[in-house]
PDB file of C-alpha atoms in Angstrom:
ATOM      1  CA  UNK A  75      22.769-183.207 -77.537  1.00  0.00           C
ATOM      2  CA  UNK A  76      20.663-182.803 -74.429  1.00  0.00           C
ATOM      3  CA  UNK A  77      21.729-181.982 -70.918  1.00  0.00           C
ATOM      4  CA  UNK A  78      20.238-182.970 -67.602  1.00  0.00           C
ATOM      5  CA  UNK A  79      19.660-180.767 -64.585  1.00  0.00           C
ATOM      6  CA  UNK A  80      22.742-182.368 -63.028  1.00  0.00           C
ATOM      7  CA  UNK A  81      24.764-181.477 -66.134  1.00  0.00           C
ATOM      8  CA  UNK A  82      23.553-177.880 -65.872  1.00  0.00           C
ATOM      9  CA  UNK A  83      24.513-177.745 -62.194  1.00  0.00           C
ATOM     10  CA  UNK A  84      27.979-179.191 -62.849  1.00  0.00           C
ATOM     11  CA  UNK A  85      28.705-176.827 -65.734  1.00  0.00           C
ATOM     12  CA  UNK A  86      27.588-173.756 -63.790  1.00  0.00           C
ATOM     13  CA  UNK A  87      29.557-174.880 -60.745  1.00  0.00           C
ATOM     14  CA  UNK A  88      32.762-175.380 -62.735  1.00  0.00           C
ATOM     15  CA  UNK A  89      32.249-171.978 -64.374  1.00  0.00           C
ATOM     16  CA  UNK A  90      31.774-170.385 -60.944  1.00  0.00           C
ATOM     17  CA  UNK A  91      35.061-171.849 -59.722  1.00  0.00           C
ATOM     18  CA  UNK A  92      36.818-170.620 -62.880  1.00  0.00           C
ATOM     19  CA  UNK A  93      35.384-167.144 -62.504  1.00  0.00           C
ATOM     20  CA  UNK A  94      36.303-166.888 -58.834  1.00  0.00           C
ATOM     21  CA  UNK A  95      39.848-168.183 -59.177  1.00  0.00           C
ATOM     22  CA  UNK A  96      40.840-166.834 -62.571  1.00  0.00           C
ATOM     23  CA  UNK A  97      38.705-163.757 -63.217  1.00  0.00           C
ATOM     24  CA  UNK A  98      38.141-162.558 -59.637  1.00  0.00           C
ATOM     25  CA  UNK A  99      34.491-161.620 -60.135  1.00  0.00           C
ATOM     26  CA  UNK A 100      32.575-162.656 -57.012  1.00  0.00           C
ATOM     27  CA  UNK A 101      29.155-161.451 -58.225  1.00  0.00           C
ATOM     28  CA  UNK A 102      29.246-163.595 -61.374  1.00  0.00           C
ATOM     29  CA  UNK A 103      30.699-166.545 -59.467  1.00  0.00           C
ATOM     30  CA  UNK A 104      27.971-166.193 -56.834  1.00  0.00           C
ATOM     31  CA  UNK A 105      25.226-166.150 -59.489  1.00  0.00           C
ATOM     32  CA  UNK A 106      26.381-169.349 -61.150  1.00  0.00           C
ATOM     33  CA  UNK A 107      27.111-171.178 -57.908  1.00  0.00           C
ATOM     34  CA  UNK A 108      23.740-170.155 -56.501  1.00  0.00           C
ATOM     35  CA  UNK A 109      22.015-171.579 -59.578  1.00  0.00           C
ATOM     36  CA  UNK A 110      23.960-174.835 -59.225  1.00  0.00           C
ATOM     37  CA  UNK A 111      23.225-174.959 -55.517  1.00  0.00           C
ATOM     38  CA  UNK A 112      19.496-174.554 -56.052  1.00  0.00           C
ATOM     39  CA  UNK A 113      19.391-177.284 -58.707  1.00  0.00           C
ATOM     40  CA  UNK A 114      21.308-179.691 -56.483  1.00  0.00           C
ATOM     41  CA  UNK A 115      19.219-178.835 -53.428  1.00  0.00           C
ATOM     42  CA  UNK A 116      15.962-179.511 -55.254  1.00  0.00           C
ATOM     43  CA  UNK A 117      17.226-182.794 -56.702  1.00  0.00           C
ATOM     44  CA  UNK A 118      18.595-183.863 -53.307  1.00  0.00           C
ATOM     45  CA  UNK A 119      15.263-183.035 -51.693  1.00  0.00           C
ATOM     46  CA  UNK A 120      13.610-185.563 -54.020  1.00  0.00           C
ATOM     47  CA  UNK A 121      16.125-188.284 -53.143  1.00  0.00           C
ATOM     48  CA  UNK A 122      16.120-187.788 -49.378  1.00  0.00           C
ATOM     49  CA  UNK A 123      19.922-187.518 -49.290  1.00  0.00           C
ATOM     50  CA  UNK A 124      21.751-185.085 -47.031  1.00  0.00           C
ATOM     51  CA  UNK A 125      21.334-181.442 -48.103  1.00  0.00           C
ATOM     52  CA  UNK A 126      23.482-178.526 -47.000  1.00  0.00           C
ATOM     53  CA  UNK A 127      20.516-176.154 -46.645  1.00  0.00           C
ATOM     54  CA  UNK A 128      18.782-178.592 -44.319  1.00  0.00           C
ATOM     55  CA  UNK A 129      21.976-178.867 -42.269  1.00  0.00           C
ATOM     56  CA  UNK A 130      22.158-175.055 -42.020  1.00  0.00           C
ATOM     57  CA  UNK A 131      18.605-175.031 -40.669  1.00  0.00           C
ATOM     58  CA  UNK A 132      19.544-177.585 -38.023  1.00  0.00           C
ATOM     59  CA  UNK A 133      22.791-175.851 -37.039  1.00  0.00           C
ATOM     60  CA  UNK A 134      21.609-172.235 -37.109  1.00  0.00           C
ATOM     61  CA  UNK A 135      18.027-172.682 -35.947  1.00  0.00           C
ATOM     62  CA  UNK A 136      16.715-170.809 -38.982  1.00  0.00           C
ATOM     63  CA  UNK A 137      13.903-171.860 -41.240  1.00  0.00           C
ATOM     64  CA  UNK A 138      14.649-173.165 -44.699  1.00  0.00           C
ATOM     65  CA  UNK A 139      12.846-170.128 -46.117  1.00  0.00           C
ATOM     66  CA  UNK A 140      15.207-167.805 -44.212  1.00  0.00           C
ATOM     67  CA  UNK A 141      18.244-169.689 -45.525  1.00  0.00           C
ATOM     68  CA  UNK A 142      16.876-169.613 -49.085  1.00  0.00           C
ATOM     69  CA  UNK A 143      15.996-165.914 -48.866  1.00  0.00           C
ATOM     70  CA  UNK A 144      19.468-165.055 -47.608  1.00  0.00           C
ATOM     71  CA  UNK A 145      21.284-167.098 -50.250  1.00  0.00           C
ATOM     72  CA  UNK A 146      18.971-165.987 -53.079  1.00  0.00           C
ATOM     73  CA  UNK A 147      18.987-162.254 -52.276  1.00  0.00           C
ATOM     74  CA  UNK A 148      22.132-161.448 -54.329  1.00  0.00           C
ATOM     75  CA  UNK A 149      21.037-163.663 -57.209  1.00  0.00           C
ATOM     76  CA  UNK A 150      17.553-162.163 -57.352  1.00  0.00           C
ATOM     77  CA  UNK A 151      18.940-158.638 -57.070  1.00  0.00           C
ATOM     78  CA  UNK A 152      21.119-159.155 -60.132  1.00  0.00           C
ATOM     79  CA  UNK A 153      18.371-160.566 -62.326  1.00  0.00           C
ATOM     80  CA  UNK A 154      15.237-158.566 -61.454  1.00  0.00           C
ATOM     81  CA  UNK A 155      15.351-154.917 -62.501  1.00  0.00           C
ATOM     82  CA  UNK A 156      11.683-154.537 -63.446  1.00  0.00           C
ATOM     83  CA  UNK A 157      10.322-154.520 -59.902  1.00  0.00           C
ATOM     84  CA  UNK A 158      13.212-152.740 -58.176  1.00  0.00           C
ATOM     85  CA  UNK A 159      15.227-150.674 -60.692  1.00  0.00           C
ATOM     86  CA  UNK A 160      16.758-148.424 -58.013  1.00  0.00           C
ATOM     87  CA  UNK A 161      17.601-151.125 -55.481  1.00  0.00           C
ATOM     88  CA  UNK A 162      21.094-151.394 -54.036  1.00  0.00           C
ATOM     89  CA  UNK A 163      22.961-154.357 -52.593  1.00  0.00           C
ATOM     90  CA  UNK A 164      26.160-154.582 -50.613  1.00  0.00           C
ATOM     91  CA  UNK A 165      28.841-155.875 -52.954  1.00  0.00           C
ATOM     92  CA  UNK A 166      29.479-159.612 -52.950  1.00  0.00           C
ATOM     93  CA  UNK A 167      32.684-160.440 -51.090  1.00  0.00           C
ATOM     94  CA  UNK A 168      35.070-163.247 -51.901  1.00  0.00           C
ATOM     95  CA  UNK A 169      33.828-165.056 -48.791  1.00  0.00           C
ATOM     96  CA  UNK A 170      30.195-164.718 -49.932  1.00  0.00           C
ATOM     97  CA  UNK A 171      30.994-166.200 -53.332  1.00  0.00           C
ATOM     98  CA  UNK A 172      33.257-168.903 -51.968  1.00  0.00           C
ATOM     99  CA  UNK A 173      30.713-169.981 -49.382  1.00  0.00           C
ATOM    100  CA  UNK A 174      27.947-170.503 -51.949  1.00  0.00           C
ATOM    101  CA  UNK A 175      30.447-172.272 -54.230  1.00  0.00           C
ATOM    102  CA  UNK A 176      31.345-174.585 -51.331  1.00  0.00           C
ATOM    103  CA  UNK A 177      27.678-175.354 -50.668  1.00  0.00           C
ATOM    104  CA  UNK A 178      27.146-176.148 -54.351  1.00  0.00           C
ATOM    105  CA  UNK A 179      30.302-178.317 -54.421  1.00  0.00           C
ATOM    106  CA  UNK A 180      29.170-180.353 -51.428  1.00  0.00           C
ATOM    107  CA  UNK A 181      25.598-180.780 -52.650  1.00  0.00           C
ATOM    108  CA  UNK A 182      26.782-181.688 -56.150  1.00  0.00           C
ATOM    109  CA  UNK A 183      29.186-184.299 -54.773  1.00  0.00           C
ATOM    110  CA  UNK A 184      26.474-185.904 -52.633  1.00  0.00           C
ATOM    111  CA  UNK A 185      23.976-185.852 -55.481  1.00  0.00           C
ATOM    112  CA  UNK A 186      26.274-187.197 -58.193  1.00  0.00           C
ATOM    113  CA  UNK A 187      28.202-189.556 -55.921  1.00  0.00           C
ATOM    114  CA  UNK A 188      31.354-188.196 -57.543  1.00  0.00           C
ATOM    115  CA  UNK A 189      32.803-184.881 -58.610  1.00  0.00           C
ATOM    116  CA  UNK A 190      35.191-183.289 -61.099  1.00  0.00           C
ATOM    117  CA  UNK A 191      38.745-182.652 -59.866  1.00  0.00           C
ATOM    118  CA  UNK A 192      38.208-178.857 -59.556  1.00  0.00           C
ATOM    119  CA  UNK A 193      35.333-179.460 -57.141  1.00  0.00           C
ATOM    120  CA  UNK A 194      37.524-181.526 -54.807  1.00  0.00           C
ATOM    121  CA  UNK A 195      40.273-178.935 -55.106  1.00  0.00           C
ATOM    122  CA  UNK A 196      37.859-176.134 -54.265  1.00  0.00           C
ATOM    123  CA  UNK A 197      36.526-177.900 -51.162  1.00  0.00           C
ATOM    124  CA  UNK A 198      40.068-178.516 -49.951  1.00  0.00           C
ATOM    125  CA  UNK A 199      41.240-174.996 -50.821  1.00  0.00           C
ATOM    126  CA  UNK A 200      38.262-173.500 -48.948  1.00  0.00           C
ATOM    127  CA  UNK A 201      39.111-175.617 -45.884  1.00  0.00           C
ATOM    128  CA  UNK A 202      42.708-174.382 -46.088  1.00  0.00           C
ATOM    129  CA  UNK A 203      41.771-170.696 -46.471  1.00  0.00           C
ATOM    130  CA  UNK A 204      38.981-170.718 -43.865  1.00  0.00           C
ATOM    131  CA  UNK A 205      39.883-173.378 -41.250  1.00  0.00           C
ATOM    132  CA  UNK A 206      37.848-171.516 -38.615  1.00  0.00           C
ATOM    133  CA  UNK A 207      34.732-172.187 -40.720  1.00  0.00           C
ATOM    134  CA  UNK A 208      35.393-175.834 -41.595  1.00  0.00           C
ATOM    135  CA  UNK A 209      37.108-177.185 -38.478  1.00  0.00           C
ATOM    136  CA  UNK A 210      38.190-180.798 -38.969  1.00  0.00           C
ATOM    137  CA  UNK A 211      36.396-181.094 -42.324  1.00  0.00           C
ATOM    138  CA  UNK A 212      39.041-181.779 -45.013  1.00  0.00           C
ATOM    139  CA  UNK A 213      41.693-180.573 -42.558  1.00  0.00           C
ATOM    140  CA  UNK A 214      44.223-183.270 -43.404  1.00  0.00           C
ATOM    141  CA  UNK A 215      43.946-182.654 -47.159  1.00  0.00           C
ATOM    142  CA  UNK A 216      44.011-178.889 -46.606  1.00  0.00           C
ATOM    143  CA  UNK A 217      47.164-179.157 -44.497  1.00  0.00           C
ATOM    144  CA  UNK A 218      48.812-181.501 -47.016  1.00  0.00           C
ATOM    145  CA  UNK A 219      47.894-179.651 -50.223  1.00  0.00           C
ATOM    146  CA  UNK A 220      47.799-176.055 -49.048  1.00  0.00           C
ATOM    147  CA  UNK A 221      49.947-175.741 -45.905  1.00  0.00           C
ATOM    148  CA  UNK A 222      49.630-172.438 -44.024  1.00  0.00           C
ATOM    149  CA  UNK A 223      47.261-171.016 -46.673  1.00  0.00           C
ATOM    150  CA  UNK A 224      45.074-169.287 -44.082  1.00  0.00           C
ATOM    151  CA  UNK A 225      48.019-167.137 -42.994  1.00  0.00           C
ATOM    152  CA  UNK A 226      48.891-165.997 -46.513  1.00  0.00           C
ATOM    153  CA  UNK A 227      47.796-162.899 -48.398  1.00  0.00           C
ATOM    154  CA  UNK A 228      44.816-163.225 -50.742  1.00  0.00           C
ATOM    155  CA  UNK A 229      47.037-163.054 -53.854  1.00  0.00           C
ATOM    156  CA  UNK A 230      49.063-166.013 -52.553  1.00  0.00           C
ATOM    157  CA  UNK A 231      45.870-167.978 -51.788  1.00  0.00           C
ATOM    158  CA  UNK A 232      44.616-167.443 -55.340  1.00  0.00           C
ATOM    159  CA  UNK A 233      48.036-168.310 -56.771  1.00  0.00           C
ATOM    160  CA  UNK A 234      47.917-171.574 -54.806  1.00  0.00           C
ATOM    161  CA  UNK A 235      44.474-172.395 -56.218  1.00  0.00           C
ATOM    162  CA  UNK A 236      45.660-171.751 -59.772  1.00  0.00           C
ATOM    163  CA  UNK A 237      48.795-173.841 -59.261  1.00  0.00           C
ATOM    164  CA  UNK A 238      46.713-176.728 -57.894  1.00  0.00           C
ATOM    165  CA  UNK A 239      44.363-176.558 -60.876  1.00  0.00           C
ATOM    166  CA  UNK A 240      47.252-176.581 -63.326  1.00  0.00           C
ATOM    167  CA  UNK A 241      48.910-179.523 -61.573  1.00  0.00           C
ATOM    168  CA  UNK A 242      46.551-181.245 -59.114  1.00  0.00           C
ATOM    169  CA  UNK A 243      48.273-182.880 -56.147  1.00  0.00           C
ATOM    170  CA  UNK A 244      48.749-186.626 -56.163  1.00  0.00           C
ATOM    171  CA  UNK A 245      45.981-187.813 -53.916  1.00  0.00           C
ATOM    172  CA  UNK A 246      43.825-190.788 -53.175  1.00  0.00           C
ATOM    173  CA  UNK A 247      40.918-188.337 -52.924  1.00  0.00           C
ATOM    174  CA  UNK A 248      41.435-186.890 -56.407  1.00  0.00           C
ATOM    175  CA  UNK A 249      42.459-190.177 -57.990  1.00  0.00           C
ATOM    176  CA  UNK A 250      39.582-192.260 -56.699  1.00  0.00           C
ATOM    177  CA  UNK A 251      36.981-193.970 -58.861  1.00  0.00           C
ATOM    178  CA  UNK A 252      34.575-191.268 -57.761  1.00  0.00           C
ATOM    179  CA  UNK A 253      36.512-188.572 -59.600  1.00  0.00           C
ATOM    180  CA  UNK A 254      34.390-187.427 -62.487  1.00  0.00           C
ATOM    181  CA  UNK A 255      36.197-186.458 -65.660  1.00  0.00           C
ATOM    182  CA  UNK A 256      33.096-185.052 -67.323  1.00  0.00           C
ATOM    183  CA  UNK A 257      33.799-181.591 -68.746  1.00  0.00           C
ATOM    184  CA  UNK A 258      37.495-182.036 -68.019  1.00  0.00           C
ATOM    185  CA  UNK A 259      38.373-180.999 -71.575  1.00  0.00           C
ATOM    186  CA  UNK A 260      36.613-177.664 -71.052  1.00  0.00           C
ATOM    187  CA  UNK A 261      38.479-177.148 -67.780  1.00  0.00           C
ATOM    188  CA  UNK A 262      41.865-177.982 -69.318  1.00  0.00           C
ATOM    189  CA  UNK A 263      41.230-175.752 -72.323  1.00  0.00           C
ATOM    190  CA  UNK A 264      40.213-172.770 -70.186  1.00  0.00           C
ATOM    191  CA  UNK A 265      43.029-173.170 -67.709  1.00  0.00           C
ATOM    192  CA  UNK A 266      45.525-173.212 -70.598  1.00  0.00           C
ATOM    193  CA  UNK A 267      44.032-170.060 -72.103  1.00  0.00           C
ATOM    194  CA  UNK A 268      44.179-168.072 -68.849  1.00  0.00           C
ATOM    195  CA  UNK A 269      47.743-167.818 -67.667  1.00  0.00           C
TER     196      UNK A 269
END
């Protein structure tokens, strides 16, 4: 069996979501999501489709190099000990990890033209937890699937994500032809094993 770059991005992205929601390890989730994000960004750059990093440049007035340096700093820190063995990094917060996961989810969805159910759930969950960051984006779905999530404690937000993964809401968004069932067996198997 061989895998494509898109396959690698999807598998790392799904693993990042699993790790964030079920294992609560933001550093590991960030690493995997950052890898997926970079793959998707490079592939999107070749196609000329919309890219989240390019949008950040336009919105924030930064250069693409500044955006890349900022998003890659934690990933590079965790993999390069030969040149900086005594370096320190502020710990990765849930928001840090969830933001890079969101970027990877959006880029993956644009690139593939579809996405696995957990990706759509994550985008909607993020919009429900952080409405001040997403505004109108996915607001209706967030309000329908995760009402009042932004006002809840973190444990309740995570419980809501796990419940949605175990029994996804009935939705035209999740049940569309663009829902990708690739790797769904891995997702189902893992979600059953982690109660």
